[in-house]
Amino acid sequence: MRLLVTGAAGFIGSHFVRHALAQPGVESIVVLDALRYSGNLSTMSDFRDQVIFVHGEIQDADLVGKALRDHGTTHLVNFAAESHNDRSLLSNSHFVQTNTFGVQVLLDETRKNGLERMLQVSTDEVYGSIDDGEFTEESPLQPNTPYSASKAGGELLCRAHWVSFRTPVVVTRGGNTYGAFHYPEKLIPFFLVRLLQGKKVPLYGEGSQVREWINVRDHAAGVWAVLTKGENGQVYNVGDTNERPNREVVSFLLAELGLDDSLVKCIPDPRKGAHDTRYSMATSKVRSLGWEPQVPFDEGLRQTVHWFRDNEAWWRPIVEDADYKSFVEGFYGPSLGDDL
Ligand code: TDX
């Protein structure tokens, strides 16, 4: 197998490359990444010399086609995405450009260059919110934010290219993912880097929303299982059964760092109507491929806390970057400052 992995200078993509490098039969890995704000070469430093790096965007058809041909690619896995809901509430054209149009480019290039398979990494957020029960792969798509709508658009193109052209494509829908190298804008890494700096953390509303958490190593292994054993034209949920309200996750982080509740500030919910109350997915389909999650939530979350505590050299340049500061101030308001 000769792989091209897009977005591997980011969080889940980098863990997927680590996983793939340890598998038999992988002859080469090309990483294509635009190095936009959440992609960092430092995230790839432990495997940089084992992959071929191409700098560019998935929307660039000429670049993608050339990269596929130059390296005799057989399989393409797409992790490249704009992935933060809150940013999509501020402005969303980049989301459609990358998450929808970019996927169309990859599908066309997969077909034109005769690849054996493309895998599109998607998200449980395409289903919208569920109060009781769980989403199966047959549940309707009812995305609630520009981010999740742009991901749903990418997925629908996968379906259409399979039906129209028999382009060999599979889709995974991942749950909320946590672990090392997570760009500090999502709940867990954002709160960790703030707490580690002694700063307050902004919990939306009362923190009652429920998310289903999966460790990033399990997510990467799930994507690998679908890539190697899934069926073309199919969608696979990749989740674990760790449903937790946000405030419980935050309590865990505080306890693990020896801090108390005084660092939590409940703020008016900036997502307003677009804040999904609960995600939950059925995963029997992916489990039928022989995959199952290996990392218990408490153990994985503890390891994540320790990783952030021990790897300030990775996150410090990110939180000191002017664009990062400007997003945090712009979204949460200048009062977030050092003390919320
Ligand atoms: O500052 C915060 N305060 C807060 O209370 C942030 C950033 C988040 N939250 C809440 C909002 C959500 O209920 O925490 C919960 C998780 O938020 P995010 O980490 O932003 O994730 P979510 O919106 O649930 O989406 C995630 O899961 C699906 C990822 O961001 C997506 O990329 C993925 O597709």
mmCIF file of C-alpha atoms and ligand atoms in Angstrom:
data_model
loop_
_atom_site.group_PDB
_atom_site.id
_atom_site.type_symbol
_atom_site.label_atom_id
_atom_site.label_comp_id
_atom_site.label_asym_id
_atom_site.label_seq_id
_atom_site.Cartn_x
_atom_site.Cartn_y
_atom_site.Cartn_z
ATOM 1 C CA MET A 1 0.000 0.000 0.000
ATOM 2 C CA ARG A 2 1.296 3.471 -0.920
ATOM 3 C CA LEU A 3 -0.578 6.037 1.135
ATOM 4 C CA LEU A 4 -1.249 9.725 0.741
ATOM 5 C CA VAL A 5 -2.554 11.229 3.985
ATOM 6 C CA THR A 6 -3.883 14.766 3.924
ATOM 7 C CA GLY A 7 -3.951 16.908 7.064
ATOM 8 C CA ALA A 8 -1.357 14.766 8.847
ATOM 9 C CA ALA A 9 0.328 17.808 10.416
ATOM 10 C CA GLY A 10 -2.863 18.059 12.463
ATOM 11 C CA PHE A 11 -4.242 16.118 15.389
ATOM 12 C CA ILE A 12 -5.989 12.911 14.261
ATOM 13 C CA GLY A 13 -4.086 12.706 10.962
ATOM 14 C CA SER A 14 -0.735 12.648 12.739
ATOM 15 C CA HIS A 15 -1.857 9.787 14.970
ATOM 16 C CA PHE A 16 -3.110 7.923 11.917
ATOM 17 C CA VAL A 17 0.347 8.201 10.312
ATOM 18 C CA ARG A 18 1.959 6.876 13.519
ATOM 19 C CA HIS A 19 -0.471 3.954 13.411
ATOM 20 C CA ALA A 20 0.067 3.282 9.689
ATOM 21 C CA LEU A 21 3.859 3.347 10.005
ATOM 22 C CA ALA A 22 3.619 0.366 12.353
ATOM 23 C CA GLN A 23 1.505 -1.740 9.951
ATOM 24 C CA PRO A 24 2.904 -4.376 7.607
ATOM 25 C CA GLY A 25 2.526 -3.727 3.879
ATOM 26 C CA VAL A 26 2.794 0.062 4.004
ATOM 27 C CA GLU A 27 5.466 0.863 1.417
ATOM 28 C CA SER A 28 5.373 4.658 1.600
ATOM 29 C CA ILE A 29 3.446 7.552 3.123
ATOM 30 C CA VAL A 30 3.095 10.980 1.542
ATOM 31 C CA VAL A 31 1.722 13.722 3.794
ATOM 32 C CA LEU A 32 -0.064 16.607 2.088
ATOM 33 C CA ASP A 33 -0.837 19.490 4.422
ATOM 34 C CA ALA A 34 -1.593 23.186 3.943
ATOM 35 C CA LEU A 35 -0.072 24.020 7.352
ATOM 36 C CA ARG A 36 -2.954 26.316 8.123
ATOM 37 C CA TYR A 37 -3.351 27.499 11.696
ATOM 38 C CA SER A 38 -3.958 24.102 13.319
ATOM 39 C CA GLY A 39 -1.339 22.182 11.339
ATOM 40 C CA ASN A 40 2.201 22.280 12.677
ATOM 41 C CA LEU A 41 5.354 20.588 11.487
ATOM 42 C CA SER A 42 6.256 20.162 15.158
ATOM 43 C CA THR A 43 3.310 17.735 15.415
ATOM 44 C CA MET A 44 5.108 15.525 12.882
ATOM 45 C CA SER A 45 8.594 15.769 14.338
ATOM 46 C CA ASP A 46 8.723 12.150 15.552
ATOM 47 C CA PHE A 47 7.946 10.765 12.076
ATOM 48 C CA ARG A 48 8.990 13.585 9.724
ATOM 49 C CA ASP A 49 11.937 11.592 8.330
ATOM 50 C CA GLN A 50 9.748 8.552 7.597
ATOM 51 C CA VAL A 51 7.306 10.336 5.278
ATOM 52 C CA ILE A 52 7.429 12.489 2.153
ATOM 53 C CA PHE A 53 5.998 15.939 2.869
ATOM 54 C CA VAL A 54 4.106 17.998 0.286
ATOM 55 C CA HIS A 55 2.953 21.472 1.239
ATOM 56 C CA GLY A 56 -0.388 22.499 -0.248
ATOM 57 C CA GLU A 57 -4.153 22.546 -0.172
ATOM 58 C CA ILE A 58 -6.517 19.734 -1.055
ATOM 59 C CA GLN A 59 -8.483 22.219 -3.210
ATOM 60 C CA ASP A 60 -5.495 22.421 -5.568
ATOM 61 C CA ALA A 61 -6.327 19.694 -8.105
ATOM 62 C CA ASP A 62 -3.033 19.987 -10.018
ATOM 63 C CA LEU A 63 -0.988 19.612 -6.856
ATOM 64 C CA VAL A 64 -3.069 16.705 -5.551
ATOM 65 C CA GLY A 65 -2.966 14.881 -8.905
ATOM 66 C CA LYS A 66 0.794 15.344 -9.207
ATOM 67 C CA ALA A 67 1.408 14.133 -5.646
ATOM 68 C CA LEU A 68 -0.693 11.018 -6.291
ATOM 69 C CA ARG A 69 1.108 10.206 -9.559
ATOM 70 C CA ASP A 70 4.635 11.083 -8.417
ATOM 71 C CA HIS A 71 4.461 8.554 -5.611
ATOM 72 C CA GLY A 72 2.302 5.838 -7.185
ATOM 73 C CA THR A 73 -0.363 6.319 -4.506
ATOM 74 C CA THR A 74 -2.819 3.452 -4.049
ATOM 75 C CA HIS A 75 -4.817 4.780 -1.035
ATOM 76 C CA LEU A 76 -5.776 8.319 -0.024
ATOM 77 C CA VAL A 77 -7.015 9.213 3.480
ATOM 78 C CA ASN A 78 -8.428 12.703 3.995
ATOM 79 C CA PHE A 79 -8.014 14.306 7.425
ATOM 80 C CA ALA A 80 -7.622 17.842 6.041
ATOM 81 C CA ALA A 81 -10.430 19.942 7.514
ATOM 82 C CA GLU A 82 -11.509 23.123 9.151
ATOM 83 C CA SER A 83 -12.861 21.538 12.317
ATOM 84 C CA HIS A 84 -13.814 24.077 14.971
ATOM 85 C CA ASN A 85 -17.507 24.836 15.400
ATOM 86 C CA ASP A 86 -16.865 28.137 17.140
ATOM 87 C CA ARG A 87 -14.709 29.433 14.287
ATOM 88 C CA SER A 88 -17.438 28.448 11.830
ATOM 89 C CA LEU A 89 -19.834 30.730 13.715
ATOM 90 C CA LEU A 90 -17.476 33.668 13.105
ATOM 91 C CA SER A 91 -16.896 33.040 9.392
ATOM 92 C CA ASN A 92 -17.496 29.967 7.311
ATOM 93 C CA SER A 93 -16.320 30.233 3.702
ATOM 94 C CA HIS A 94 -13.071 28.394 4.499
ATOM 95 C CA PHE A 95 -15.148 25.551 5.897
ATOM 96 C CA VAL A 96 -17.006 25.034 2.652
ATOM 97 C CA GLN A 97 -13.801 25.492 0.636
ATOM 98 C CA THR A 98 -11.898 22.800 2.527
ATOM 99 C CA ASN A 99 -14.557 20.436 3.855
ATOM 100 C CA THR A 100 -16.838 20.351 0.831
ATOM 101 C CA PHE A 101 -15.044 21.619 -2.288
ATOM 102 C CA GLY A 102 -11.742 20.034 -1.177
ATOM 103 C CA VAL A 103 -13.421 16.626 -0.888
ATOM 104 C CA GLN A 104 -14.817 16.970 -4.405
ATOM 105 C CA VAL A 105 -11.268 17.612 -5.716
ATOM 106 C CA LEU A 106 -9.954 14.527 -3.893
ATOM 107 C CA LEU A 107 -12.788 12.383 -5.258
ATOM 108 C CA ASP A 108 -12.095 13.533 -8.824
ATOM 109 C CA GLU A 109 -8.364 12.899 -8.457
ATOM 110 C CA THR A 110 -8.987 9.488 -6.885
ATOM 111 C CA ARG A 111 -11.040 8.494 -9.911
ATOM 112 C CA LYS A 112 -8.785 10.060 -12.554
ATOM 113 C CA ASN A 113 -5.671 8.452 -11.118
ATOM 114 C CA GLY A 114 -7.185 5.008 -10.602
ATOM 115 C CA LEU A 115 -6.614 4.751 -6.847
ATOM 116 C CA GLU A 116 -7.683 1.580 -5.075
ATOM 117 C CA ARG A 117 -9.479 3.508 -2.339
ATOM 118 C CA MET A 118 -10.155 6.903 -0.790
ATOM 119 C CA LEU A 119 -11.293 7.281 2.826
ATOM 120 C CA GLN A 120 -13.079 10.443 3.920
ATOM 121 C CA VAL A 121 -12.818 11.194 7.641
ATOM 122 C CA SER A 122 -16.062 12.777 8.811
ATOM 123 C CA THR A 123 -17.779 13.414 12.114
ATOM 124 C CA ASP A 124 -20.764 12.428 14.248
ATOM 125 C CA GLU A 125 -21.832 16.078 14.071
ATOM 126 C CA VAL A 126 -23.350 15.508 10.645
ATOM 127 C CA TYR A 127 -26.259 13.781 12.450
ATOM 128 C CA GLY A 128 -27.066 16.806 14.606
ATOM 129 C CA SER A 129 -28.137 16.253 18.202
ATOM 130 C CA ILE A 130 -29.882 13.271 19.849
ATOM 131 C CA ASP A 131 -31.591 13.360 23.265
ATOM 132 C CA ASP A 132 -32.210 9.604 23.656
ATOM 133 C CA GLY A 133 -30.809 6.525 21.978
ATOM 134 C CA GLU A 134 -27.988 6.566 19.454
ATOM 135 C CA PHE A 135 -27.323 7.402 15.826
ATOM 136 C CA THR A 136 -26.814 4.552 13.398
ATOM 137 C CA GLU A 137 -25.231 4.995 9.987
ATOM 138 C CA GLU A 138 -28.787 5.098 8.580
ATOM 139 C CA SER A 139 -29.876 8.088 10.702
ATOM 140 C CA PRO A 140 -30.726 11.258 8.740
ATOM 141 C CA LEU A 141 -28.097 13.986 8.410
ATOM 142 C CA GLN A 142 -29.246 17.117 10.263
ATOM 143 C CA PRO A 143 -26.137 19.257 10.815
ATOM 144 C CA ASN A 144 -26.606 22.363 12.961
ATOM 145 C CA THR A 145 -23.505 24.489 12.395
ATOM 146 C CA PRO A 146 -21.736 25.717 9.249
ATOM 147 C CA TYR A 147 -18.879 23.394 10.231
ATOM 148 C CA SER A 148 -21.000 20.260 10.442
ATOM 149 C CA ALA A 149 -22.983 21.220 7.322
ATOM 150 C CA SER A 150 -19.726 21.566 5.369
ATOM 151 C CA LYS A 151 -18.640 18.100 6.539
ATOM 152 C CA ALA A 152 -22.034 16.671 5.561
ATOM 153 C CA GLY A 153 -21.580 18.268 2.125
ATOM 154 C CA GLY A 154 -18.242 16.473 1.724
ATOM 155 C CA GLU A 155 -19.822 13.171 2.694
ATOM 156 C CA LEU A 156 -22.732 13.560 0.309
ATOM 157 C CA LEU A 157 -20.250 14.084 -2.500
ATOM 158 C CA CYS A 158 -18.579 10.798 -1.503
ATOM 159 C CA ARG A 159 -21.914 9.044 -1.749
ATOM 160 C CA ALA A 160 -22.691 10.675 -5.102
ATOM 161 C CA HIS A 161 -19.272 9.809 -6.577
ATOM 162 C CA TRP A 162 -19.716 6.190 -5.495
ATOM 163 C CA VAL A 163 -23.191 6.000 -7.019
ATOM 164 C CA SER A 164 -22.373 7.973 -10.184
ATOM 165 C CA PHE A 165 -18.839 6.798 -10.999
ATOM 166 C CA ARG A 166 -18.159 3.856 -8.668
ATOM 167 C CA THR A 167 -15.253 5.869 -7.225
ATOM 168 C CA PRO A 168 -13.953 3.538 -4.489
ATOM 169 C CA VAL A 169 -14.643 5.608 -1.383
ATOM 170 C CA VAL A 170 -15.502 4.873 2.257
ATOM 171 C CA VAL A 171 -16.489 7.324 5.001
ATOM 172 C CA THR A 172 -15.867 7.274 8.764
ATOM 173 C CA ARG A 173 -17.816 9.383 11.269
ATOM 174 C CA GLY A 174 -15.734 9.938 14.380
ATOM 175 C CA GLY A 175 -16.832 10.923 17.863
ATOM 176 C CA ASN A 176 -15.297 13.697 19.969
ATOM 177 C CA THR A 177 -11.613 12.839 19.984
ATOM 178 C CA TYR A 178 -9.005 13.645 22.633
ATOM 179 C CA GLY A 179 -5.297 13.022 23.183
ATOM 180 C CA ALA A 180 -1.770 14.303 22.609
ATOM 181 C CA PHE A 181 -1.022 16.978 19.960
ATOM 182 C CA HIS A 182 -4.600 18.344 20.061
ATOM 183 C CA TYR A 183 -4.625 21.981 18.909
ATOM 184 C CA PRO A 184 -5.690 24.007 21.963
ATOM 185 C CA GLU A 185 -9.032 25.384 20.785
ATOM 186 C CA LYS A 186 -11.337 22.407 21.537
ATOM 187 C CA LEU A 187 -12.711 21.843 25.035
ATOM 188 C CA ILE A 188 -10.067 19.493 26.485
ATOM 189 C CA PRO A 189 -6.810 20.945 25.103
ATOM 190 C CA PHE A 190 -8.033 24.557 25.389
ATOM 191 C CA PHE A 191 -8.924 24.083 29.024
ATOM 192 C CA LEU A 192 -5.706 22.190 29.754
ATOM 193 C CA VAL A 193 -3.376 24.853 28.384
ATOM 194 C CA ARG A 194 -5.300 27.564 30.238
ATOM 195 C CA LEU A 195 -5.323 25.663 33.535
ATOM 196 C CA LEU A 196 -1.624 24.907 33.158
ATOM 197 C CA GLN A 197 -1.064 28.672 32.882
ATOM 198 C CA GLY A 198 -3.228 29.301 35.950
ATOM 199 C CA LYS A 199 -5.969 30.908 33.832
ATOM 200 C CA LYS A 200 -9.721 30.531 34.144
ATOM 201 C CA VAL A 201 -11.688 28.368 31.715
ATOM 202 C CA PRO A 202 -14.969 29.359 29.987
ATOM 203 C CA LEU A 203 -17.614 26.660 30.367
ATOM 204 C CA TYR A 204 -20.583 27.282 28.063
ATOM 205 C CA GLY A 205 -23.844 27.521 30.008
ATOM 206 C CA GLU A 206 -23.865 25.031 32.872
ATOM 207 C CA GLY A 207 -21.704 22.459 31.036
ATOM 208 C CA SER A 208 -24.653 20.097 30.714
ATOM 209 C CA GLN A 209 -24.061 19.088 27.077
ATOM 210 C CA VAL A 210 -23.028 15.474 26.610
ATOM 211 C CA ARG A 211 -20.226 14.380 24.301
ATOM 212 C CA GLU A 212 -19.115 10.845 23.496
ATOM 213 C CA TRP A 213 -15.322 10.701 23.781
ATOM 214 C CA ILE A 214 -12.865 8.498 21.931
ATOM 215 C CA ASN A 215 -9.118 8.380 22.409
ATOM 216 C CA VAL A 216 -7.210 9.551 19.352
ATOM 217 C CA ARG A 217 -5.204 6.313 19.141
ATOM 218 C CA ASP A 218 -8.440 4.319 19.018
ATOM 219 C CA HIS A 219 -9.859 6.714 16.428
ATOM 220 C CA ALA A 220 -6.745 6.280 14.249
ATOM 221 C CA ALA A 221 -6.964 2.477 14.545
ATOM 222 C CA GLY A 222 -10.670 2.618 13.624
ATOM 223 C CA VAL A 223 -9.887 4.583 10.468
ATOM 224 C CA TRP A 224 -7.204 2.012 9.616
ATOM 225 C CA ALA A 225 -9.711 -0.850 10.072
ATOM 226 C CA VAL A 226 -12.197 0.822 7.730
ATOM 227 C CA LEU A 227 -9.486 1.644 5.179
ATOM 228 C CA THR A 228 -8.285 -1.945 5.037
ATOM 229 C CA LYS A 229 -11.478 -3.921 5.685
ATOM 230 C CA GLY A 230 -14.450 -1.633 4.999
ATOM 231 C CA GLU A 231 -16.721 -1.836 1.984
ATOM 232 C CA ASN A 232 -16.791 0.801 -0.748
ATOM 233 C CA GLY A 233 -19.775 3.160 -0.671
ATOM 234 C CA GLN A 234 -20.318 2.500 3.057
ATOM 235 C CA VAL A 235 -20.224 4.746 6.123
ATOM 236 C CA TYR A 236 -18.848 3.601 9.493
ATOM 237 C CA ASN A 237 -19.347 5.254 12.877
ATOM 238 C CA VAL A 238 -16.095 5.276 14.867
ATOM 239 C CA GLY A 239 -16.930 6.024 18.479
ATOM 240 C CA ASP A 240 -16.477 4.816 22.016
ATOM 241 C CA THR A 241 -19.143 4.619 24.700
ATOM 242 C CA ASN A 242 -17.772 7.323 26.994
ATOM 243 C CA GLU A 243 -20.684 9.743 27.313
ATOM 244 C CA ARG A 244 -19.896 12.576 29.693
ATOM 245 C CA PRO A 245 -21.424 15.995 30.370
ATOM 246 C CA ASN A 246 -18.824 18.714 29.783
ATOM 247 C CA ARG A 247 -18.753 19.728 33.451
ATOM 248 C CA GLU A 248 -17.739 16.184 34.425
ATOM 249 C CA VAL A 249 -14.832 16.253 31.979
ATOM 250 C CA VAL A 250 -13.738 19.605 33.378
ATOM 251 C CA SER A 251 -13.939 18.285 36.964
ATOM 252 C CA PHE A 252 -11.650 15.430 35.942
ATOM 253 C CA LEU A 253 -9.080 17.839 34.478
ATOM 254 C CA LEU A 254 -9.173 20.025 37.601
ATOM 255 C CA ALA A 255 -8.769 17.038 39.940
ATOM 256 C CA GLU A 256 -5.891 15.608 37.934
ATOM 257 C CA LEU A 257 -4.093 18.969 38.072
ATOM 258 C CA GLY A 258 -4.852 19.440 41.784
ATOM 259 C CA LEU A 259 -6.988 22.541 41.090
ATOM 260 C CA ASP A 260 -10.454 23.542 42.263
ATOM 261 C CA ASP A 261 -13.691 24.873 40.746
ATOM 262 C CA SER A 262 -12.762 28.503 41.285
ATOM 263 C CA LEU A 263 -10.954 28.405 37.909
ATOM 264 C CA VAL A 264 -14.195 27.560 36.060
ATOM 265 C CA LYS A 265 -16.291 30.428 34.799
ATOM 266 C CA CYS A 266 -19.732 29.581 33.369
ATOM 267 C CA ILE A 267 -20.369 31.992 30.511
ATOM 268 C CA PRO A 268 -23.508 32.622 28.392
ATOM 269 C CA ASP A 269 -23.529 29.986 25.671
ATOM 270 C CA PRO A 270 -21.882 31.524 22.572
ATOM 271 C CA ARG A 271 -23.306 28.736 20.366
ATOM 272 C CA LYS A 272 -26.860 29.691 21.302
ATOM 273 C CA GLY A 273 -29.351 27.603 19.252
ATOM 274 C CA ALA A 274 -26.547 25.751 17.454
ATOM 275 C CA HIS A 275 -25.261 24.003 20.582
ATOM 276 C CA ASP A 276 -25.960 20.291 20.172
ATOM 277 C CA THR A 277 -27.043 18.797 23.493
ATOM 278 C CA ARG A 278 -25.864 15.226 23.055
ATOM 279 C CA TYR A 279 -23.979 12.951 20.655
ATOM 280 C CA SER A 280 -24.135 9.168 20.773
ATOM 281 C CA MET A 281 -23.339 6.627 18.065
ATOM 282 C CA ALA A 282 -23.942 2.907 17.502
ATOM 283 C CA THR A 283 -20.653 1.251 16.518
ATOM 284 C CA SER A 284 -21.551 -2.373 15.764
ATOM 285 C CA LYS A 285 -20.739 -1.877 12.075
ATOM 286 C CA VAL A 286 -17.102 -0.883 12.615
ATOM 287 C CA ARG A 287 -16.742 -3.490 15.360
ATOM 288 C CA SER A 288 -17.780 -6.150 12.828
ATOM 289 C CA LEU A 289 -14.485 -5.345 11.046
ATOM 290 C CA GLY A 290 -12.592 -6.541 14.116
ATOM 291 C CA TRP A 291 -11.902 -3.104 15.646
ATOM 292 C CA GLU A 292 -12.712 -2.113 19.172
ATOM 293 C CA PRO A 293 -11.518 0.730 21.382
ATOM 294 C CA GLN A 294 -8.591 -0.138 23.659
ATOM 295 C CA VAL A 295 -8.106 2.951 25.840
ATOM 296 C CA PRO A 296 -10.393 3.376 28.905
ATOM 297 C CA PHE A 297 -11.554 6.993 29.141
ATOM 298 C CA ASP A 298 -10.139 7.804 32.573
ATOM 299 C CA GLU A 299 -6.756 6.338 31.685
ATOM 300 C CA GLY A 300 -6.628 8.107 28.326
ATOM 301 C CA LEU A 301 -7.705 11.426 29.800
ATOM 302 C CA ARG A 302 -5.126 11.127 32.582
ATOM 303 C CA GLN A 303 -2.404 10.417 29.996
ATOM 304 C CA THR A 304 -3.590 13.449 28.019
ATOM 305 C CA VAL A 305 -3.356 15.721 31.067
ATOM 306 C CA HIS A 306 0.168 14.460 31.694
ATOM 307 C CA TRP A 307 1.127 14.872 28.044
ATOM 308 C CA PHE A 308 0.090 18.537 28.041
ATOM 309 C CA ARG A 309 1.831 19.095 31.370
ATOM 310 C CA ASP A 310 5.036 17.540 29.992
ATOM 311 C CA ASN A 311 4.939 19.077 26.500
ATOM 312 C CA GLU A 312 4.714 22.799 27.031
ATOM 313 C CA ALA A 313 7.423 23.149 24.351
ATOM 314 C CA TRP A 314 4.800 21.947 21.837
ATOM 315 C CA TRP A 315 1.836 24.140 22.888
ATOM 316 C CA ARG A 316 3.589 27.296 24.153
ATOM 317 C CA PRO A 317 4.472 28.648 20.653
ATOM 318 C CA ILE A 318 0.866 28.013 19.575
ATOM 319 C CA VAL A 319 -0.776 29.928 22.431
ATOM 320 C CA GLU A 320 1.680 32.794 21.992
ATOM 321 C CA ASP A 321 0.962 33.120 18.293
ATOM 322 C CA ALA A 322 -0.770 36.406 17.397
ATOM 323 C CA ASP A 323 -3.536 34.720 15.359
ATOM 324 C CA TYR A 324 -4.355 32.349 18.209
ATOM 325 C CA LYS A 325 -4.582 35.207 20.691
ATOM 326 C CA SER A 326 -6.712 37.200 18.308
ATOM 327 C CA PHE A 327 -9.172 34.294 17.866
ATOM 328 C CA VAL A 328 -9.459 33.744 21.629
ATOM 329 C CA GLU A 329 -9.997 37.441 22.283
ATOM 330 C CA GLY A 330 -12.317 37.874 19.313
ATOM 331 C CA PHE A 331 -14.517 34.915 20.205
ATOM 332 C CA TYR A 332 -14.595 35.065 23.992
ATOM 333 C CA GLY A 333 -14.171 38.829 24.240
ATOM 334 C CA PRO A 334 -11.212 40.796 25.576
ATOM 335 C CA SER A 335 -12.337 40.047 29.135
ATOM 336 C CA LEU A 336 -11.009 36.506 28.693
ATOM 337 C CA GLY A 337 -7.584 38.110 28.915
ATOM 338 C CA ASP A 338 -5.556 36.464 31.570
ATOM 339 C CA ASP A 339 -8.336 36.068 34.005
ATOM 340 C CA LEU A 340 -11.701 35.859 32.190
HETATM 341 O O1 TDX B 1 -14.387 26.965 25.528
HETATM 342 C C1 TDX B 1 -15.196 26.020 25.406
HETATM 343 N N1 TDX B 1 -16.141 25.839 26.380
HETATM 344 C C2 TDX B 1 -17.095 24.861 26.327
HETATM 345 O O2 TDX B 1 -17.918 24.734 27.239
HETATM 346 C C3 TDX B 1 -15.195 25.118 24.283
HETATM 347 C C4 TDX B 1 -14.179 25.268 23.172
HETATM 348 C C5 TDX B 1 -16.159 24.129 24.233
HETATM 349 N N2 TDX B 1 -17.098 24.017 25.208
HETATM 350 C C6 TDX B 1 -18.135 22.960 25.083
HETATM 351 C C7 TDX B 1 -18.915 22.994 23.792
HETATM 352 C C8 TDX B 1 -19.249 21.532 23.536
HETATM 353 O O3 TDX B 1 -20.454 21.189 24.205
HETATM 354 O O4 TDX B 1 -17.467 21.702 25.080
HETATM 355 C C9 TDX B 1 -18.103 20.777 24.184
HETATM 356 C C10 TDX B 1 -17.066 20.285 23.193
HETATM 357 O O5 TDX B 1 -16.740 21.370 22.348
HETATM 358 P P1 TDX B 1 -15.586 21.217 21.246
HETATM 359 O O6 TDX B 1 -14.380 20.643 21.888
HETATM 360 O O7 TDX B 1 -15.464 22.492 20.509
HETATM 361 O O8 TDX B 1 -16.146 20.056 20.317
HETATM 362 P P2 TDX B 1 -17.568 19.895 19.542
HETATM 363 O O9 TDX B 1 -18.176 21.194 19.220
HETATM 364 O O10 TDX B 1 -18.374 18.908 20.329
HETATM 365 O O11 TDX B 1 -17.079 19.255 18.177
HETATM 366 C C11 TDX B 1 -16.098 18.246 18.185
HETATM 367 O O12 TDX B 1 -16.570 16.977 17.894
HETATM 368 C C12 TDX B 1 -16.843 16.659 16.583
HETATM 369 C C13 TDX B 1 -14.970 18.637 17.299
HETATM 370 O O13 TDX B 1 -14.624 19.964 17.536
HETATM 371 C C14 TDX B 1 -15.320 18.444 15.889
HETATM 372 O O14 TDX B 1 -14.219 18.741 15.061
HETATM 373 C C15 TDX B 1 -15.720 17.050 15.667
HETATM 374 O O15 TDX B 1 -16.105 16.859 14.358
#
